[in-house]
Coordinates of C-alpha atoms and ligand atoms in Angstrom, one line a residue:
M843 CA -11.9 -14.4 -13.3
D844 CA -13.0 -14.0 -9.7
L845 CA -9.9 -13.6 -7.6
G846 CA -11.6 -13.3 -4.3
P847 CA -14.5 -15.4 -3.3
A848 CA -15.9 -15.1 0.2
A849 CA -13.5 -17.4 2.0
F850 CA -15.5 -19.7 4.4
P851 CA -14.9 -21.9 6.2
V852 CA -12.0 -20.4 8.0
A853 CA -10.3 -21.5 11.2
E854 CA -7.8 -20.0 13.6
Q855 CA -4.4 -21.4 13.0
T856 CA -1.0 -20.9 14.6
V857 CA 1.8 -20.6 12.1
T858 CA 5.5 -19.8 12.3
V859 CA 7.3 -16.6 11.4
I860 CA 9.9 -17.2 8.7
E861 CA 11.1 -13.6 8.4
S862 CA 10.4 -10.3 10.2
A863 CA 12.2 -7.1 9.0
P864 CA 11.8 -3.4 8.9
V865 CA 11.1 -1.7 5.5
G866 CA 12.1 1.9 5.3
R867 CA 11.3 4.3 8.1
R868 CA 7.9 3.2 9.3
Y869 CA 7.0 -0.1 7.7
H870 CA 7.7 -3.7 8.5
R871 CA 7.2 -7.0 6.7
I872 CA 6.5 -10.4 8.1
L873 CA 6.6 -13.7 6.1
L874 CA 4.8 -16.7 7.6
D875 CA 5.2 -20.4 7.0
A876 CA 1.6 -21.2 6.0
P877 CA 1.7 -23.1 2.6
E878 CA -2.0 -24.2 2.5
L879 CA -3.3 -20.7 3.5
S880 CA -0.9 -19.0 1.1
A881 CA -2.1 -21.1 -1.8
R882 CA -5.7 -20.4 -1.0
S883 CA -5.3 -16.6 -0.6
R884 CA -6.4 -14.2 -3.3
P885 CA -5.3 -10.6 -4.0
G886 CA -7.5 -8.2 -2.0
Q887 CA -8.4 -10.6 0.8
F888 CA -7.1 -10.2 4.3
F889 CA -6.2 -12.1 7.5
H890 CA -7.3 -11.2 11.1
L891 CA -4.0 -11.4 13.0
L892 CA -3.6 -11.8 16.8
C893 CA -1.0 -9.1 17.5
R894 CA 1.1 -10.6 20.2
D895 CA 4.9 -10.5 20.4
G896 CA 7.1 -13.4 21.5
A897 CA 6.4 -12.5 25.2
G898 CA 2.7 -12.6 24.6
N899 CA 2.2 -8.8 24.8
G900 CA -0.3 -7.1 22.6
P901 CA -3.9 -5.9 22.3
Y902 CA -6.9 -8.2 22.9
L903 CA -8.6 -7.6 19.5
R904 CA -7.2 -9.0 16.3
R905 CA -6.2 -6.5 13.6
P906 CA -7.1 -6.9 9.9
M907 CA -4.1 -7.1 7.5
S908 CA -4.2 -7.3 3.7
I909 CA -2.5 -10.2 2.0
W910 CA 0.7 -8.7 0.6
R911 CA 2.4 -11.9 -0.6
C912 CA 0.7 -15.3 -1.4
G913 CA 0.6 -18.2 -3.8
A914 CA 1.4 -21.8 -4.2
G915 CA 4.9 -22.5 -2.8
Q916 CA 5.2 -18.9 -1.4
P917 CA 5.3 -17.7 2.2
L918 CA 2.2 -15.8 3.3
G919 CA 3.3 -12.1 3.7
F920 CA 2.1 -8.9 5.3
L921 CA 3.4 -5.4 5.1
L922 CA 2.6 -3.3 8.1
H923 CA 2.5 0.4 8.8
V924 CA 3.7 0.4 12.4
K925 CA 1.3 2.9 14.1
G926 CA -0.2 1.4 17.2
K927 CA 0.0 -1.4 19.8
G928 CA -1.0 -4.1 17.5
T929 CA 1.4 -3.4 14.6
A930 CA 4.2 -2.7 17.1
A931 CA 3.7 -6.1 18.7
L932 CA 3.7 -7.8 15.2
A933 CA 6.9 -5.9 14.3
R934 CA 8.6 -7.3 17.5
L935 CA 8.0 -10.9 16.3
R936 CA 11.1 -12.8 15.4
A937 CA 11.8 -15.7 13.0
G938 CA 10.7 -19.0 14.6
E939 CA 8.1 -17.4 16.8
A940 CA 4.4 -18.2 16.5
V941 CA 1.4 -16.0 15.4
S942 CA -2.3 -16.8 15.4
V943 CA -4.1 -16.1 12.1
V944 CA -7.7 -16.3 10.9
G945 CA -8.3 -16.2 7.1
P946 CA -8.1 -15.7 4.2
L947 CA -11.2 -13.5 4.7
G948 CA -13.4 -11.3 2.5
R949 CA -13.9 -10.7 -1.2
G950 CA -10.8 -9.8 -3.2
F951 CA -10.2 -8.2 -6.6
T952 CA -11.6 -9.4 -9.9
L953 CA -9.6 -9.5 -13.1
E954 CA -11.4 -10.2 -16.4
P955 CA -9.5 -12.4 -18.9
S956 CA -10.4 -10.0 -21.7
W957 CA -8.6 -7.1 -20.1
R958 CA -5.2 -6.1 -21.5
R959 CA -4.2 -3.1 -19.3
I960 CA -5.1 -1.9 -15.8
L961 CA -4.0 1.1 -13.8
I962 CA -3.5 1.1 -10.0
L963 CA -3.5 4.2 -7.9
A964 CA -2.1 3.6 -4.3
R965 CA -1.1 5.7 -1.4
G966 CA 1.0 4.6 1.6
V967 CA 0.4 1.1 2.9
G968 CA -2.5 0.8 0.5
L969 CA 0.1 -0.5 -1.8
A970 CA 0.3 -3.6 0.3
T971 CA -3.3 -4.4 -0.5
L972 CA -2.8 -3.8 -4.2
A973 CA 0.7 -5.4 -4.6
P974 CA -0.5 -9.0 -5.2
L975 CA -2.7 -7.7 -8.0
T976 CA 0.4 -7.0 -10.0
G977 CA 1.5 -10.6 -10.0
A978 CA -2.0 -11.9 -10.7
A979 CA -2.4 -9.5 -13.7
A980 CA 1.1 -10.5 -15.1
A981 CA 0.1 -14.2 -14.9
M982 CA -2.9 -13.3 -17.1
G983 CA -0.9 -11.3 -19.6
I984 CA -2.5 -8.0 -18.3
A985 CA -0.1 -5.0 -18.3
V986 CA 0.0 -2.9 -15.1
E987 CA 0.7 0.8 -14.8
A988 CA 0.8 2.1 -11.2
V989 CA 0.8 5.6 -9.7
L990 CA 2.2 5.2 -6.2
S991 CA 1.9 8.1 -3.8
A992 CA 4.2 8.5 -0.8
R993 CA 5.4 11.2 1.5
A994 CA 9.0 11.1 0.2
P995 CA 11.2 8.8 -2.0
Q996 CA 12.4 6.8 1.0
D997 CA 8.8 5.8 1.8
L998 CA 7.9 4.7 -1.7
M999 CA 8.3 0.8 -1.5
A1000 CA 8.2 0.4 -5.3
E1001 CA 10.0 -3.0 -5.1
E1002 CA 7.7 -4.2 -2.3
F1003 CA 4.8 -3.2 -4.6
A1004 CA 5.8 -4.5 -8.0
G1005 CA 8.2 -7.4 -7.1
T1006 CA 9.1 -9.2 -10.4
S1007 CA 5.7 -8.5 -12.0
G1008 CA 7.1 -5.9 -14.5
A1009 CA 4.5 -3.3 -13.4
Q1010 CA 5.4 0.2 -14.6
V1011 CA 5.6 2.4 -11.5
M1012 CA 5.1 6.2 -11.7
P1013 CA 5.9 7.7 -8.2
V1014 CA 4.5 10.9 -6.9
F1015 CA 5.6 12.5 -3.6
D1016 CA 4.4 15.0 -1.0
A1017 CA 8.0 16.2 -0.7
D1018 CA 8.0 17.8 -4.2
G1019 CA 4.3 18.5 -4.5
S1020 CA 3.8 15.9 -7.3
S1021 CA 1.2 14.0 -5.1
D1022 CA -1.1 17.0 -5.1
P1023 CA -4.5 15.7 -6.3
A1024 CA -4.6 18.3 -9.2
R1025 CA -1.2 17.1 -10.4
V1026 CA -2.2 13.4 -10.0
E1027 CA -5.3 14.2 -12.0
A1028 CA -3.2 15.7 -14.8
L1029 CA -1.0 12.6 -14.8
L1030 CA -3.9 10.3 -14.9
R1031 CA -5.7 12.2 -17.7
E1032 CA -2.4 12.0 -19.7
R1033 CA -2.3 8.2 -19.3
F1034 CA -6.0 7.7 -20.0
D1035 CA -5.9 10.0 -23.1
D1036 CA -2.9 8.1 -24.4
A1037 CA -4.3 4.5 -23.9
R1038 CA -7.4 4.0 -21.7
P1039 CA -7.0 1.1 -19.3
D1040 CA -9.7 -1.6 -19.1
A1041 CA -10.0 -1.1 -15.4
V1042 CA -8.6 1.0 -12.5
F1043 CA -8.0 0.0 -8.9
T1044 CA -7.2 2.0 -5.7
C1045 CA -6.6 1.8 -2.0
G1046 CA -5.1 3.9 0.8
S1047 CA -6.5 7.5 0.3
N1048 CA -9.9 9.0 0.4
R1049 CA -8.9 11.9 -1.8
L1050 CA -7.3 9.6 -4.5
F1051 CA -10.4 7.3 -4.3
L1052 CA -12.7 10.3 -5.0
L1053 CA -10.4 11.4 -7.9
L1054 CA -10.3 8.0 -9.5
Q1055 CA -14.1 7.5 -9.0
R1056 CA -14.7 10.7 -10.9
L1057 CA -12.3 10.0 -13.7
S1058 CA -13.4 6.3 -14.1
A1059 CA -17.0 7.6 -14.6
E1060 CA -15.9 10.3 -17.0
Y1061 CA -13.8 7.9 -19.1
G1062 CA -16.2 4.9 -18.8
M1063 CA -13.8 2.6 -17.1
A1064 CA -14.6 -0.3 -14.7
G1065 CA -13.0 0.2 -11.2
Q1066 CA -12.6 -1.4 -7.8
V1067 CA -11.6 0.0 -4.4
A1068 CA -10.4 -1.8 -1.3
L1069 CA -11.9 -0.1 1.7
E1070 CA -10.7 -0.1 5.3
Q1071 CA -12.7 0.0 8.5
Q1072 CA -11.9 -0.9 12.0
M1073 CA -13.0 -4.4 12.8
G1074 CA -14.3 -6.5 15.7
C1075 CA -14.9 -10.1 14.7
G1076 CA -13.7 -9.9 11.1
L1077 CA -16.2 -12.7 10.4
G1078 CA -19.5 -10.9 9.6
M1079 CA -21.1 -11.2 13.0
C1080 CA -20.6 -7.9 14.9
F1081 CA -21.4 -5.3 12.1
C1082 CA -18.8 -2.9 13.5
C1083 CA -17.1 -2.6 10.1
V1084 CA -20.1 -1.4 7.9
R1085 CA -19.6 1.2 5.2
Q1086 CA -22.1 3.0 3.1
I1087 CA -22.4 1.6 -0.4
R1088 CA -24.8 2.5 -3.3
D1089 CA -27.1 -0.4 -4.3
A1090 CA -28.2 -1.2 -7.8
E1091 CA -31.3 1.1 -7.5
G1092 CA -29.2 4.1 -6.4
G1093 CA -30.1 3.7 -2.7
V1094 CA -27.5 3.6 0.1
I1095 CA -27.0 0.5 2.1
N1096 CA -24.6 -0.5 4.9
L1097 CA -22.4 -3.4 3.9
R1098 CA -19.7 -5.2 6.0
V1099 CA -16.2 -4.5 4.9
C1100 CA -15.0 -7.9 6.4
T1101 CA -17.6 -10.0 4.5
E1102 CA -19.1 -8.1 1.5
G1103 CA -15.7 -6.3 1.0
P1104 CA -13.0 -5.2 1.5
V1105 CA -13.1 -4.8 -2.3
F1106 CA -16.1 -2.9 -3.7
D1107 CA -17.1 -1.5 -7.1
L1108 CA -15.5 1.9 -7.4
Q1109 CA -18.7 3.7 -8.3
A1110 CA -20.8 2.0 -5.6
A1111 CA -18.5 2.9 -2.7
L1112 CA -19.1 6.2 -0.9
A1113 CA -16.3 8.4 0.4
W1114 CA -15.5 8.5 4.1
Ligands
FAD514 C1 -9.2 -5.0 5.3 C2 -8.1 -4.3 5.9 C3 -6.8 -4.5 5.5 C4 -5.8 -3.8 6.1 N1 -4.5 -4.0 5.6 C5 -3.5 -3.4 6.2 C6 -2.1 -3.6 5.8 O1 -1.9 -4.4 4.9 N2 -1.1 -3.0 6.5 C7 -1.4 -2.1 7.5 O2 -0.4 -1.6 8.0 N3 -2.6 -1.8 7.9 C8 -3.7 -2.5 7.3 N4 -4.9 -2.2 7.7 C9 -5.1 -1.2 8.8 C10 -4.8 -1.9 10.2 O3 -5.7 -3.0 10.4 C11 -5.1 -0.9 11.3 O4 -4.2 0.3 11.1 C12 -4.8 -1.5 12.7 O5 -5.8 -1.0 13.5 C13 -3.5 -1.1 13.2 O6 -3.4 -1.7 14.6 P1 -2.6 -0.9 15.7 O7 -3.0 -1.6 17.0 O8 -1.2 -0.9 15.3 O9 -3.1 0.5 15.7 P2 -4.5 1.0 16.4 O10 -4.1 1.4 17.8 O11 -5.6 0.1 16.2 O12 -4.8 2.3 15.6 C14 -3.8 3.3 15.4 C15 -4.6 4.5 14.8 O13 -5.2 4.2 13.6 C16 -6.6 4.3 13.6 N5 -7.2 3.2 12.8 C17 -7.1 1.9 13.1 N6 -7.7 1.1 12.2 C18 -8.1 1.9 11.2 C19 -8.8 1.7 10.0 N7 -9.2 0.5 9.6 N8 -9.1 2.8 9.3 C20 -8.8 4.0 9.7 N9 -8.1 4.3 10.8 C21 -7.8 3.3 11.6 C22 -7.0 4.3 15.0 O14 -8.2 5.0 15.3 C23 -5.8 4.9 15.7 O15 -5.9 6.3 15.6 C24 -6.0 -2.9 7.1 C25 -7.3 -2.6 7.6 C26 -8.4 -3.3 7.0 C27 -9.8 -3.1 7.4
FES515 S1 -15.8 -6.9 11.8 FE1 -17.5 -7.9 12.7 S2 -19.0 -7.9 11.1 FE2 -17.2 -7.0 10.2

């Protein structure tokens, strides 16, 4: 089942903030009243958000944000790592204030109906991108195991990731060394030797992407990666978001993360 068709036509819309709240030490969630957009959104797609606070302060260019929460009857949600002017302006928004959104954009994740188990490997705010996959998989009867990597237990956001999906979360941390790639590799090999998943998914770390790419080739598993790139238009026109991807003949081509991505085949994507 294709969970993320290229989503045109799209239009700029102004929607209302329902909730805006900090999550842990450096993250923030915002929920928007946008029922039609939320119902149309698919895991792995993103919105281009105008990052202006209630007083109109914020950068000129929009910022891409993965869809963290979506679905019929659900608010449209985003989980932000507050790191620069744009995310800081979004984090200053309060319930009742307005935000301009463009989306849903890009190609999202694909889940095959024949799959029974998938494994997700996420680092930091990459879990926001992968979170809606847990609910989509649960709805299709696909079991989810997730290795979530974070600096410390207080940064993990396991609840924000799994919600009520029943995904089995295995946390690893910088603080105790368990997130070291060699130890994550040992953990993954243990899981794959025990019961090989039908597919693997990742977002949020170049090192973990390379590790999962290597292991998925070795174990013969399908895989998908959600890539990030700084964006201008978000609509496929400016080409500032290209990343190098292997084509079917083994050559390397430049594809736009905003339009041909952000989700790519794990073996086709090249490290950054
Ligand atoms: C498809 C997509 C989905 C994303 N989803 C999320 C999300 O769900 N939550 C979230 O918090 N962030 C997400 N991001 C990243 C987010 O768009 C950027 O971090 C954004 O630039 C932050 O804006 P800012 O003004 O706060 O920081 P900026 O001032 O723009 O950037 C702060 C620092 O981060 C660097 N940076 C900015 N964008 C990127 C990037 N794409 N890749 C690597 N480094 C970058 C800048 O060079 C700078 O050093 C996503 C990006 C893409 C492309
Ligand atoms: S951001 Fe302009 S083409 Fe992708």
